[in-house]
Short mmCIF file of C-alpha atoms in Angstrom, two decimals:
data_model
loop_
_atom_site.label_atom_id
_atom_site.label_comp_id
_atom_site.label_asym_id
_atom_site.label_seq_id
_atom_site.Cartn_x
_atom_site.Cartn_y
_atom_site.Cartn_z
CA MET G 25 15.21 -134.70 -42.91
CA VAL G 26 17.28 -131.53 -42.84
CA LEU G 27 20.20 -131.64 -40.38
CA THR G 28 22.43 -128.94 -39.04
CA ASP G 29 26.18 -129.20 -39.82
CA ARG G 30 26.80 -130.25 -36.18
CA GLN G 31 24.12 -132.97 -36.32
CA ARG G 32 25.42 -134.29 -39.66
CA THR G 33 28.97 -134.44 -38.32
CA ASP G 34 27.91 -136.34 -35.15
CA LEU G 35 25.80 -138.75 -37.20
CA HIS G 36 28.61 -139.55 -39.63
CA ALA G 37 31.22 -139.77 -36.88
CA GLY G 38 29.03 -142.23 -34.95
CA ILE G 39 28.33 -144.42 -37.99
CA TYR G 40 32.05 -144.35 -38.98
CA GLU G 41 33.13 -145.49 -35.52
CA TYR G 42 30.49 -148.21 -35.57
CA LEU G 43 31.64 -149.50 -38.95
CA VAL G 44 35.28 -149.51 -37.86
CA SER G 45 34.38 -151.46 -34.76
CA ARG G 46 32.84 -154.22 -36.87
CA GLY G 47 36.20 -155.12 -38.29
CA PRO G 48 37.39 -156.08 -41.84
CA ASP G 49 33.87 -157.02 -43.09
CA PHE G 50 32.87 -153.33 -42.98
CA ALA G 51 36.28 -151.81 -43.75
CA ASP G 52 35.32 -150.93 -47.40
CA VAL G 53 32.10 -149.18 -46.22
CA ALA G 54 33.97 -147.30 -43.52
CA LYS G 55 36.64 -146.22 -46.07
CA ALA G 56 33.92 -144.95 -48.46
CA LEU G 57 32.29 -142.92 -45.66
CA ALA G 58 35.67 -141.50 -44.69
CA ALA G 59 36.23 -140.41 -48.30
CA ALA G 60 32.76 -138.82 -48.46
CA ASP G 61 33.11 -136.89 -45.22
CA PRO G 62 36.75 -136.83 -44.15
CA ASP G 63 36.33 -134.07 -41.60
CA ALA G 64 33.82 -135.91 -39.43
CA CYS G 65 35.60 -139.29 -39.63
CA GLN G 66 39.05 -137.84 -39.08
CA SER G 67 37.91 -135.83 -36.05
CA LYS G 68 36.34 -138.95 -34.64
CA SER G 69 39.48 -141.08 -35.20
CA ASN G 70 41.69 -138.34 -33.83
CA ASP G 71 39.49 -137.45 -30.93
CA THR G 72 41.72 -136.40 -28.02
CA GLY G 73 41.53 -134.62 -24.72
CA ASP G 74 43.00 -131.48 -26.34
CA ASP G 75 40.13 -131.34 -28.88
CA ALA G 76 37.59 -131.64 -26.07
CA SER G 77 39.19 -128.82 -24.18
CA LYS G 78 38.55 -126.52 -27.16
CA THR G 79 34.81 -126.93 -26.84
CA PRO G 80 33.15 -124.30 -24.67
CA PRO G 81 31.51 -125.56 -21.43
CA ASN G 82 28.18 -127.27 -22.16
CA ASP G 83 28.45 -126.38 -25.83
CA HIS G 84 27.08 -129.77 -26.87
CA ARG G 85 23.94 -129.07 -24.86
CA MET G 86 23.55 -125.58 -26.19
CA ALA G 87 24.11 -126.49 -29.89
CA HIS G 88 20.98 -128.61 -30.23
CA PRO G 89 22.33 -132.13 -31.25
CA CYS G 90 22.22 -135.21 -29.02
CA SER G 91 24.09 -134.82 -25.76
CA LYS G 92 24.49 -138.57 -25.12
CA ARG G 93 28.00 -139.19 -26.27
CA ASN G 94 29.11 -142.11 -24.13
CA GLY G 95 28.50 -145.79 -24.49
CA PRO G 96 29.15 -148.33 -27.27
CA PRO G 97 29.04 -147.07 -30.87
CA SER G 98 25.96 -149.09 -31.70
CA LEU G 99 24.04 -147.44 -28.88
CA ARG G 100 25.14 -144.06 -30.02
CA VAL G 101 23.88 -144.81 -33.53
CA LEU G 102 20.56 -145.88 -32.05
CA ASP G 103 20.41 -142.68 -30.04
CA LEU G 104 21.07 -140.64 -33.14
CA GLU G 105 18.41 -142.58 -35.08
CA LYS G 106 15.97 -142.02 -32.26
CA GLN G 107 16.77 -138.30 -32.21
CA LEU G 108 16.28 -138.07 -35.95
CA ALA G 109 12.95 -139.69 -35.70
CA ALA G 110 11.88 -137.38 -32.88
CA ASN G 111 13.10 -134.37 -34.77
CA ALA G 112 11.26 -135.48 -37.90
CA LYS G 113 8.03 -135.71 -35.94
CA HIS G 114 8.74 -132.57 -33.98
CA HIS G 115 9.41 -130.44 -37.07
CA ALA G 116 7.03 -132.17 -39.48
CA HIS G 117 5.51 -128.78 -40.26
CA ARG G 118 8.68 -127.56 -41.94
CA ASN G 119 8.94 -127.61 -45.71
CA ALA G 120 12.43 -126.88 -46.87
CA ALA G 121 11.39 -126.93 -50.50
CA LEU G 122 9.04 -124.04 -49.89
CA GLY G 123 11.55 -122.13 -47.77
CA ILE G 124 9.41 -122.13 -44.68
CA ASP G 125 11.47 -121.33 -41.54
CA ALA G 126 10.75 -121.56 -37.85
CA THR G 127 9.97 -117.90 -37.51
CA ALA G 128 7.31 -118.06 -40.22
CA ASP G 129 5.79 -121.20 -38.74
CA MET G 130 5.35 -119.78 -35.25
CA ALA G 131 4.17 -116.41 -36.47
CA GLY G 132 1.82 -117.76 -39.16
CA GLY G 133 0.51 -121.03 -37.68
CA GLY G 134 2.30 -123.57 -39.90
CA SER G 135 0.88 -126.78 -41.22
CA SER G 136 1.62 -130.43 -41.42
CA GLY G 137 0.04 -132.38 -44.30
CA GLY G 138 -2.68 -129.81 -44.66
CA ARG G 139 -3.41 -129.71 -40.93
CA GLU G 140 -2.83 -126.43 -39.25
CA ARG G 141 -0.40 -126.32 -36.42
CA ARG G 142 -1.37 -123.81 -33.75
CA PHE G 143 1.74 -124.32 -31.55
CA LEU G 144 -0.17 -124.60 -28.26
CA PRO G 145 0.99 -126.51 -25.22
CA ARG G 146 -0.43 -129.94 -24.51
CA GLN G 147 -0.02 -132.65 -21.90
CA PRO G 148 2.05 -134.44 -20.90
CA CYS G 149 5.06 -132.22 -20.34
CA THR G 150 8.27 -133.37 -22.04
CA HIS G 151 10.58 -132.84 -19.07
CA THR G 152 10.29 -131.99 -15.43
CA LEU G 153 13.47 -130.24 -14.18
CA GLN G 154 14.14 -130.55 -10.52
CA SER G 155 17.10 -129.21 -8.55
CA HIS G 156 15.86 -126.09 -6.80
CA SER G 157 15.16 -126.28 -3.10
CA ALA G 158 12.37 -123.60 -3.14
CA GLY G 159 9.76 -122.26 -5.47
CA ILE G 160 10.46 -121.03 -8.95
CA SER G 161 10.03 -117.22 -9.27
CA ALA G 162 11.33 -116.36 -12.75
CA LEU G 163 12.12 -117.94 -16.09
CA SER G 164 13.81 -116.92 -19.37
CA VAL G 165 14.68 -118.79 -22.55
CA HIS G 166 17.92 -118.28 -24.52
CA PRO G 167 17.28 -116.65 -27.85
CA VAL G 168 19.73 -118.94 -29.73
CA TYR G 169 20.57 -122.06 -27.73
CA THR G 170 18.20 -124.66 -26.26
CA MET G 171 18.81 -123.28 -22.79
CA THR G 172 16.52 -121.87 -20.12
CA ALA G 173 17.34 -120.05 -16.91
CA SER G 174 15.25 -120.43 -13.75
CA GLY G 175 15.39 -118.09 -10.77
CA SER G 176 14.21 -119.42 -7.39
CA GLU G 177 13.38 -118.43 -3.89
CA ASP G 178 16.42 -120.43 -2.80
CA GLY G 179 18.57 -117.54 -4.06
CA THR G 180 20.14 -119.45 -7.03
CA ILE G 181 19.79 -119.34 -10.81
CA LYS G 182 20.00 -122.61 -12.68
CA LEU G 183 20.61 -123.25 -16.39
CA TRP G 184 18.95 -126.15 -18.14
CA ASP G 185 18.89 -127.77 -21.55
CA TYR G 186 15.12 -127.87 -22.21
CA GLU G 187 15.54 -130.21 -25.21
CA SER G 188 17.32 -132.96 -23.38
CA GLY G 189 16.15 -132.10 -19.84
CA ASP G 190 19.76 -131.95 -18.65
CA TYR G 191 20.89 -129.72 -15.78
CA MET G 192 23.76 -127.54 -16.87
CA ARG G 193 25.00 -125.39 -13.98
CA THR G 194 24.08 -123.10 -11.05
CA LEU G 195 24.85 -119.40 -10.82
CA ARG G 196 25.38 -118.22 -7.23
CA GLY G 197 25.74 -114.71 -5.99
CA HIS G 198 22.40 -113.41 -4.75
CA THR G 199 21.78 -113.68 -1.02
CA ASN G 200 18.03 -113.78 -1.16
CA VAL G 201 15.05 -114.62 -3.43
CA VAL G 202 15.78 -114.25 -7.18
CA THR G 203 12.79 -112.34 -8.57
CA GLY G 204 13.66 -111.91 -12.20
CA VAL G 205 15.98 -113.26 -15.00
CA ASP G 206 16.35 -112.26 -18.60
CA PHE G 207 18.72 -113.13 -21.46
CA SER G 208 20.21 -110.36 -23.57
CA PRO G 209 19.07 -110.17 -27.28
CA SER G 210 22.32 -111.78 -28.31
CA GLY G 211 22.18 -114.41 -25.63
CA MET G 212 25.75 -113.55 -24.39
CA TYR G 213 24.57 -112.22 -21.03
CA LEU G 214 21.89 -112.92 -18.43
CA VAL G 215 20.59 -110.31 -16.00
CA SER G 216 18.97 -111.11 -12.63
CA CYS G 217 17.47 -109.23 -9.73
CA SER G 218 16.69 -110.15 -6.14
CA THR G 219 15.10 -109.11 -2.92
CA ASP G 220 18.71 -108.44 -1.73
CA LEU G 221 18.29 -105.09 -3.59
CA SER G 222 20.94 -105.99 -6.21
CA VAL G 223 20.95 -106.55 -10.00
CA LYS G 224 23.63 -108.86 -11.39
CA ILE G 225 24.82 -109.36 -14.99
CA TRP G 226 26.24 -112.74 -15.83
CA GLU G 227 28.36 -113.84 -18.77
CA VAL G 228 26.74 -117.07 -20.00
CA LYS G 229 28.99 -118.14 -22.92
CA ASP G 230 32.35 -119.03 -21.43
CA SER G 231 33.03 -118.13 -17.79
CA PHE G 232 29.40 -118.08 -16.53
CA GLY G 233 30.50 -115.49 -13.94
CA CYS G 234 29.06 -112.31 -12.60
CA VAL G 235 30.56 -109.40 -14.56
CA ARG G 236 28.76 -106.48 -12.94
CA THR G 237 26.49 -105.76 -9.96
CA LEU G 238 24.08 -102.80 -10.00
CA ARG G 239 22.77 -101.19 -6.78
CA GLY G 240 20.55 -98.18 -6.27
CA HIS G 241 17.00 -99.29 -5.34
CA ASP G 242 15.82 -98.76 -1.76
CA HIS G 243 13.66 -101.92 -1.62
CA THR G 244 13.08 -105.28 -3.32
CA VAL G 245 13.98 -105.33 -6.97
CA SER G 246 10.94 -107.17 -8.45
CA ASP G 247 11.71 -107.59 -12.13
CA VAL G 248 14.40 -106.86 -14.69
CA ARG G 249 14.61 -106.81 -18.47
CA PHE G 250 17.20 -105.92 -21.23
CA VAL G 251 15.96 -102.87 -23.06
CA PRO G 252 15.61 -103.70 -26.78
CA PRO G 253 17.87 -101.62 -29.06
CA ALA G 254 16.49 -98.67 -30.93
CA LEU G 255 16.24 -98.57 -34.63
CA GLY G 256 19.60 -97.79 -36.20
CA ALA G 257 21.52 -98.34 -32.93
CA ILE G 258 25.23 -98.06 -33.85
CA TYR G 259 26.29 -100.98 -31.59
CA LEU G 260 24.11 -103.44 -33.55
CA ASN G 261 26.80 -103.32 -36.30
CA GLY G 262 29.67 -103.51 -33.87
CA GLY G 263 30.15 -99.78 -33.78
CA GLY G 264 30.75 -97.50 -30.85
CA GLU G 265 33.42 -97.45 -28.25
CA LYS G 266 34.14 -100.58 -26.20
CA THR G 267 34.56 -100.23 -22.50
CA GLY G 268 36.99 -101.86 -20.18
CA GLY G 269 37.18 -102.39 -16.47
CA GLY G 270 34.23 -104.78 -16.13
CA GLY G 271 31.85 -102.91 -18.41
CA VAL G 272 29.41 -104.90 -20.52
CA ASP G 273 29.98 -104.28 -24.23
CA ALA G 274 26.75 -103.08 -25.79
CA ALA G 275 27.76 -104.63 -29.20
CA SER G 276 28.19 -108.14 -27.73
CA ALA G 277 25.01 -107.87 -25.63
CA GLN G 278 23.09 -106.14 -28.48
CA ALA G 279 21.59 -103.94 -25.75
CA LYS G 280 22.77 -100.77 -24.03
CA PHE G 281 20.42 -100.64 -21.06
CA VAL G 282 18.53 -102.74 -18.55
CA VAL G 283 15.36 -101.69 -16.84
CA THR G 284 14.32 -102.67 -13.33
CA ALA G 285 11.19 -102.45 -11.26
CA SER G 286 11.17 -102.19 -7.48
CA ARG G 287 9.01 -102.15 -4.42
CA ASP G 288 10.36 -98.61 -3.74
CA GLY G 289 7.80 -97.50 -6.40
CA THR G 290 10.40 -96.64 -9.14
CA VAL G 291 11.44 -97.93 -12.52
CA LYS G 292 15.13 -97.41 -13.28
CA PHE G 293 17.10 -97.59 -16.46
CA TRP G 294 20.76 -98.63 -16.13
CA ASP G 295 23.61 -98.14 -18.57
CA LEU G 296 25.34 -101.52 -19.07
CA GLU G 297 28.65 -100.01 -20.05
CA THR G 298 29.06 -97.64 -17.07
CA GLY G 299 26.85 -99.39 -14.46
CA PHE G 300 25.22 -96.06 -13.64
CA CYS G 301 21.45 -95.38 -13.38
CA ASP G 302 20.61 -93.45 -16.50
CA ALA G 303 17.01 -92.51 -15.60
CA THR G 304 14.41 -93.03 -12.87
CA VAL G 305 10.65 -93.04 -13.49
CA SER G 306 8.42 -92.50 -10.46
CA ASP G 307 4.91 -92.49 -11.90
CA HIS G 308 3.76 -95.49 -9.85
CA GLY G 309 2.47 -94.81 -6.36
CA ASP G 310 3.13 -98.28 -4.93
CA TRP G 311 5.16 -101.46 -5.45
CA VAL G 312 6.05 -101.97 -9.17
CA ARG G 313 6.00 -105.77 -9.59
CA CYS G 314 6.36 -106.50 -13.34
CA LEU G 315 7.86 -105.33 -16.59
CA ALA G 316 7.51 -106.15 -20.25
CA VAL G 317 9.60 -104.91 -23.22
CA ARG G 318 9.02 -104.74 -26.96
CA GLY G 319 11.55 -104.14 -29.72
CA ALA G 320 11.26 -101.46 -32.34
CA ARG G 321 9.91 -101.97 -35.88
CA GLY G 322 10.59 -99.89 -38.98
CA SER G 323 9.58 -99.96 -42.65
CA ALA G 324 11.75 -102.10 -44.88
CA GLY G 325 13.94 -100.42 -47.42
CA GLY G 326 13.90 -96.91 -45.97
CA GLY G 327 13.22 -95.35 -49.36
CA GLU G 328 10.54 -92.92 -50.58
CA GLU G 329 7.90 -95.67 -50.53
CA SER G 330 8.54 -96.43 -46.90
CA LYS G 331 8.51 -92.68 -46.02
CA GLU G 332 5.16 -92.26 -47.78
CA SER G 333 3.81 -95.29 -45.93
CA ASP G 334 4.92 -93.96 -42.58
CA ALA G 335 3.38 -90.56 -43.37
CA ALA G 336 0.11 -92.19 -44.47
CA ASP G 337 0.02 -94.33 -41.32
CA GLY G 338 0.45 -91.21 -39.25
CA ALA G 339 -0.18 -91.33 -35.51
CA GLU G 340 -1.95 -94.71 -35.72
CA ASN G 341 1.44 -96.38 -36.09
CA ALA G 342 3.34 -93.86 -34.05
CA THR G 343 4.47 -96.54 -31.53
CA ASP G 344 5.68 -98.96 -34.19
CA SER G 345 9.16 -97.50 -34.50
CA LEU G 346 9.61 -97.28 -30.71
CA ALA G 347 11.12 -99.78 -28.33
CA LEU G 348 8.63 -99.91 -25.47
CA VAL G 349 8.77 -100.68 -21.75
CA ALA G 350 5.57 -101.43 -19.77
CA SER G 351 5.34 -101.55 -15.99
CA SER G 352 2.65 -102.23 -13.40
CA GLY G 353 2.10 -103.53 -9.87
CA ASN G 354 0.13 -102.81 -6.74
CA ASP G 355 -1.43 -99.55 -7.99
CA ARG G 356 -3.20 -101.57 -10.77
CA THR G 357 -2.17 -99.07 -13.42
CA ILE G 358 -0.11 -100.01 -16.46
CA TYR G 359 2.29 -97.43 -17.79
CA VAL G 360 3.94 -97.76 -21.19
CA TYR G 361 7.09 -95.79 -21.94
CA ASN G 362 9.28 -95.13 -24.88
CA ALA G 363 12.45 -96.94 -23.90
CA TYR G 364 14.56 -94.06 -25.29
CA ASP G 365 14.14 -90.29 -25.92
CA LYS G 366 13.51 -89.09 -22.40
CA ARG G 367 11.38 -92.17 -21.54
CA GLU G 368 8.14 -90.43 -22.54
CA LYS G 369 4.92 -91.97 -21.45
CA VAL G 370 3.14 -93.61 -24.53
CA ALA G 371 0.01 -95.00 -22.77
CA GLU G 372 -1.65 -95.31 -19.34
CA LEU G 373 -3.93 -98.33 -19.00
CA ARG G 374 -6.50 -98.77 -16.20
CA GLY G 375 -9.12 -101.50 -15.60
CA HIS G 376 -7.78 -104.15 -13.19
CA ASP G 377 -9.42 -104.41 -9.76
CA HIS G 378 -6.36 -105.93 -7.96
CA VAL G 379 -2.61 -106.18 -8.18
CA VAL G 380 -1.16 -106.77 -11.66
CA GLU G 381 1.29 -109.65 -11.46
CA SER G 382 2.57 -110.04 -15.00
CA LEU G 383 2.78 -108.26 -18.38
CA SER G 384 3.68 -109.42 -21.92
CA PHE G 385 4.00 -107.89 -25.32
CA LEU G 386 3.90 -110.12 -28.45
CA CYS G 387 6.45 -112.89 -28.00
CA THR G 388 9.09 -112.03 -30.63
CA SER G 389 12.72 -111.15 -31.11
CA MET G 390 13.98 -108.12 -29.20
CA LEU G 391 16.11 -106.97 -32.13
CA PRO G 392 14.62 -104.32 -34.48
CA GLN G 393 12.00 -105.80 -36.91
CA GLU G 394 11.05 -104.82 -40.39
CA ARG G 395 7.47 -103.58 -40.88
CA LYS G 396 5.85 -104.56 -44.19
CA ILE G 397 4.73 -101.55 -46.15
CA SER G 398 0.94 -101.17 -46.52
CA THR G 399 0.24 -100.19 -50.12
CA THR G 400 -3.46 -99.41 -49.73
CA ALA G 401 -5.41 -97.25 -47.29
CA SER G 402 -7.70 -100.12 -46.29
CA ALA G 403 -4.68 -102.40 -45.56
CA ARG G 404 -3.09 -99.67 -43.49
CA THR G 405 -6.32 -99.14 -41.51
CA LYS G 406 -6.75 -102.80 -40.84
CA SER G 407 -3.17 -103.40 -39.70
CA SER G 408 -3.13 -100.29 -37.49
CA THR G 409 -6.39 -100.97 -35.70
CA SER G 410 -5.82 -104.57 -34.68
CA SER G 411 -2.13 -105.39 -35.19
CA PRO G 412 -0.73 -107.99 -32.75
CA TRP G 413 2.46 -105.88 -32.68
CA ASP G 414 0.54 -103.45 -30.48
CA TYR G 415 -0.80 -106.16 -28.13
CA LEU G 416 -0.03 -106.03 -24.44
CA ALA G 417 -1.42 -108.63 -22.08
CA SER G 418 -1.76 -108.33 -18.33
CA ALA G 419 -2.46 -110.88 -15.63
CA SER G 420 -3.96 -109.84 -12.25
CA ARG G 421 -4.96 -111.06 -8.86
CA ASP G 422 -8.53 -110.12 -9.86
CA ARG G 423 -8.45 -113.54 -11.70
CA THR G 424 -8.65 -111.92 -15.11
CA VAL G 425 -6.37 -111.59 -18.11
CA ARG G 426 -6.74 -108.46 -20.20
CA LEU G 427 -5.54 -107.79 -23.70
CA TRP G 428 -4.70 -104.17 -24.57
CA SER G 429 -3.65 -102.18 -27.54
CA VAL G 430 -0.92 -99.65 -26.86
CA SER G 431 -1.55 -97.63 -29.96
CA ASN G 432 -3.52 -94.30 -29.92
CA GLY G 433 -2.97 -93.84 -26.20
CA GLY G 434 -4.01 -97.45 -25.29
CA SER G 435 -7.35 -99.27 -24.93
CA CYS G 436 -8.66 -102.57 -23.52
CA LEU G 437 -9.54 -104.94 -26.34
CA MET G 438 -10.94 -107.80 -24.29
CA THR G 439 -11.02 -109.45 -20.82
CA PHE G 440 -10.66 -113.22 -20.28
CA ARG G 441 -12.36 -114.61 -17.20
CA ALA G 442 -11.58 -118.28 -16.72
CA HIS G 443 -9.07 -118.58 -13.93
CA GLU G 444 -10.34 -119.61 -10.45
CA ASN G 445 -7.57 -117.89 -8.53
CA TRP G 446 -4.84 -115.31 -8.89
CA VAL G 447 -3.30 -115.15 -12.40
CA ARG G 448 0.49 -115.08 -12.01
CA GLY G 449 1.91 -115.21 -15.54
CA VAL G 450 0.86 -114.26 -19.08
CA LEU G 451 2.18 -114.51 -22.66
CA VAL G 452 1.08 -113.21 -26.02
CA HIS G 453 1.61 -116.10 -28.55
CA PRO G 454 4.11 -115.30 -31.32
CA SER G 455 1.18 -115.62 -33.86
CA GLY G 456 -0.81 -113.01 -32.06
CA ASN G 457 -3.78 -115.33 -32.16
CA TYR G 458 -3.65 -116.56 -28.59
CA VAL G 459 -2.92 -115.43 -25.03
CA LEU G 460 -1.50 -117.92 -22.56
CA SER G 461 -1.66 -117.64 -18.78
CA CYS G 462 -0.98 -119.51 -15.59
CA GLY G 463 -2.08 -119.04 -12.02
CA ASP G 464 -2.67 -120.20 -8.49
CA ASP G 465 -5.50 -122.55 -9.67
CA ARG G 466 -2.57 -124.74 -10.82
CA SER G 467 -3.59 -124.46 -14.49
CA ILE G 468 -2.22 -123.14 -17.79
CA ARG G 469 -4.89 -121.73 -20.07
CA VAL G 470 -4.94 -120.76 -23.68
CA PHE G 471 -7.31 -117.97 -24.80
CA ASP G 472 -8.31 -117.46 -28.39
CA VAL G 473 -8.24 -113.76 -29.35
CA LYS G 474 -10.60 -114.02 -32.24
CA SER G 475 -13.35 -115.79 -30.43
CA ASN G 476 -12.67 -114.22 -26.98
CA ARG G 477 -12.91 -117.64 -25.18
CA CYS G 478 -10.77 -120.17 -23.35
CA LEU G 479 -9.62 -122.59 -26.05
CA ARG G 480 -7.56 -125.01 -23.97
CA THR G 481 -6.95 -125.73 -20.27
CA ILE G 482 -4.11 -127.83 -18.86
CA GLU G 483 -5.40 -128.73 -15.42
CA GLU G 484 -2.92 -129.64 -12.64
CA ALA G 485 -0.02 -128.35 -14.78
CA HIS G 486 1.90 -128.26 -11.50
CA PRO G 487 0.98 -129.88 -8.17
CA HIS G 488 0.97 -126.36 -6.63
CA PHE G 489 0.66 -122.76 -7.78
CA VAL G 490 2.07 -122.09 -11.27
CA THR G 491 4.10 -118.89 -10.88
CA CYS G 492 5.55 -118.15 -14.30
CA ILE G 493 5.66 -119.19 -17.94
CA THR G 494 7.84 -118.30 -20.92
CA MET G 495 8.08 -119.26 -24.56
CA HIS G 496 10.67 -119.15 -27.28
CA HIS G 497 9.66 -116.83 -30.10
CA THR G 498 10.57 -119.37 -32.86
CA LEU G 499 11.04 -122.87 -31.35
CA PRO G 500 7.97 -124.85 -30.40
CA ILE G 501 8.65 -124.95 -26.68
CA MET G 502 7.05 -123.46 -23.52
CA ILE G 503 8.50 -123.51 -20.02
CA SER G 504 6.59 -123.15 -16.76
CA GLY G 505 7.66 -122.91 -13.12
CA GLY G 506 5.80 -123.47 -9.89
CA VAL G 507 5.84 -123.38 -6.14
CA ASP G 508 6.50 -127.15 -6.23
CA ASN G 509 10.22 -126.24 -6.93
CA SER G 510 10.07 -127.70 -10.44
CA VAL G 511 10.45 -126.40 -13.98
CA LYS G 512 8.40 -128.11 -16.68
CA CYS G 513 8.92 -128.15 -20.48
CA TRP G 514 5.93 -128.36 -22.77
CA GLN G 515 5.98 -129.28 -26.40
CA LEU G 516 3.70 -127.21 -28.63
CA ASP G 517 1.44 -129.13 -31.02
#
């Protein structure tokens, strides 16, 4: 079993304290352990209130190891052993000897003893998180820590540890329904929007306070997202000027803009450092309800070979190097924009017969990705015509889920018809092989892209309407929220 440094330290410290508590009979063993790992054993024996004060709030929950730190040493050892067993089962697909990491597993399917792991949700849920006093309207998972944020109709945002099921804290500041939440690519900040017409940016590492409020929409702000950085953005390497006076540092956020959608029919781009609206897009003729963003992707290396590949790919991969923003709503039309360079329209997608409730690109990191170079014309043709990187999924009140390709101006690849009521949330699986959705029929459904059929249905996922779902791009976890005021965590098999 491969442990993180923090897990190993906790395990050794717990065992050491247990051995010391057993008296002289185990003194030699305790001494040998102290000699083998002096840092862990010394920190445990010298554990003081000052040491605890150096740990950031809720750091033990966010850093992945066991959060149960009280009780007799023997119980703590049992807790650690139980956690190790659970982790061994949970991450059985990993093969350290072959260098397989979490990203490769989620994107490629993974395997366990020759059995393919598809990373799809299954019953029962691992945790039911309850603290909100009204329905859940928005969810987001932290890109680094085992933390999720939930926005609710009660006007609050709550942070949870989805691994242990622990409640962490509540962020208060909005005066009405919270309609959207999103973590920055670095995980240092959280952005939220509300029907109170405001957009708030929260620091979620130390102070957990609101560092900036953005105002400018004339009606309900329906959704908000951090705009992924462009290829070669200077602030990704810590460059650029840092702002003061309450500005959000682009280097620490790893994003320079946020984008919002509103009932006033506009999509606005906001500069994080200045707090000003940088651009307004008014293509929609009605309420803009939902947004989706996708990071940029460029050829690895940047040499002559990559340039030749880019030239050979031509217009078919023209959107690969762009960070994209998609929006839709009551007018049933999906617009896809270049997130930078004058926010040019990349695609216009039509086909839904009712309000579009949710959009999703491929679930992946928002930071720029490397595109593997296609060495043959046939490989380039195959990757450009059906690449999951170009997938965009939409969920609508017409009870359908549609999968689109945003390359070459955009086209509808397939339509899934299985829900019995409005479809409220949608995700494109990190592997690109599946589309997941939830809706007012209280179910979560998994659609197979290759066979164009419903592969799995979780009936009664919530006792009431399921309003939103989200998934981590590398860890095997999915989160759902519902009108029943609860957040549920689902392990992926």
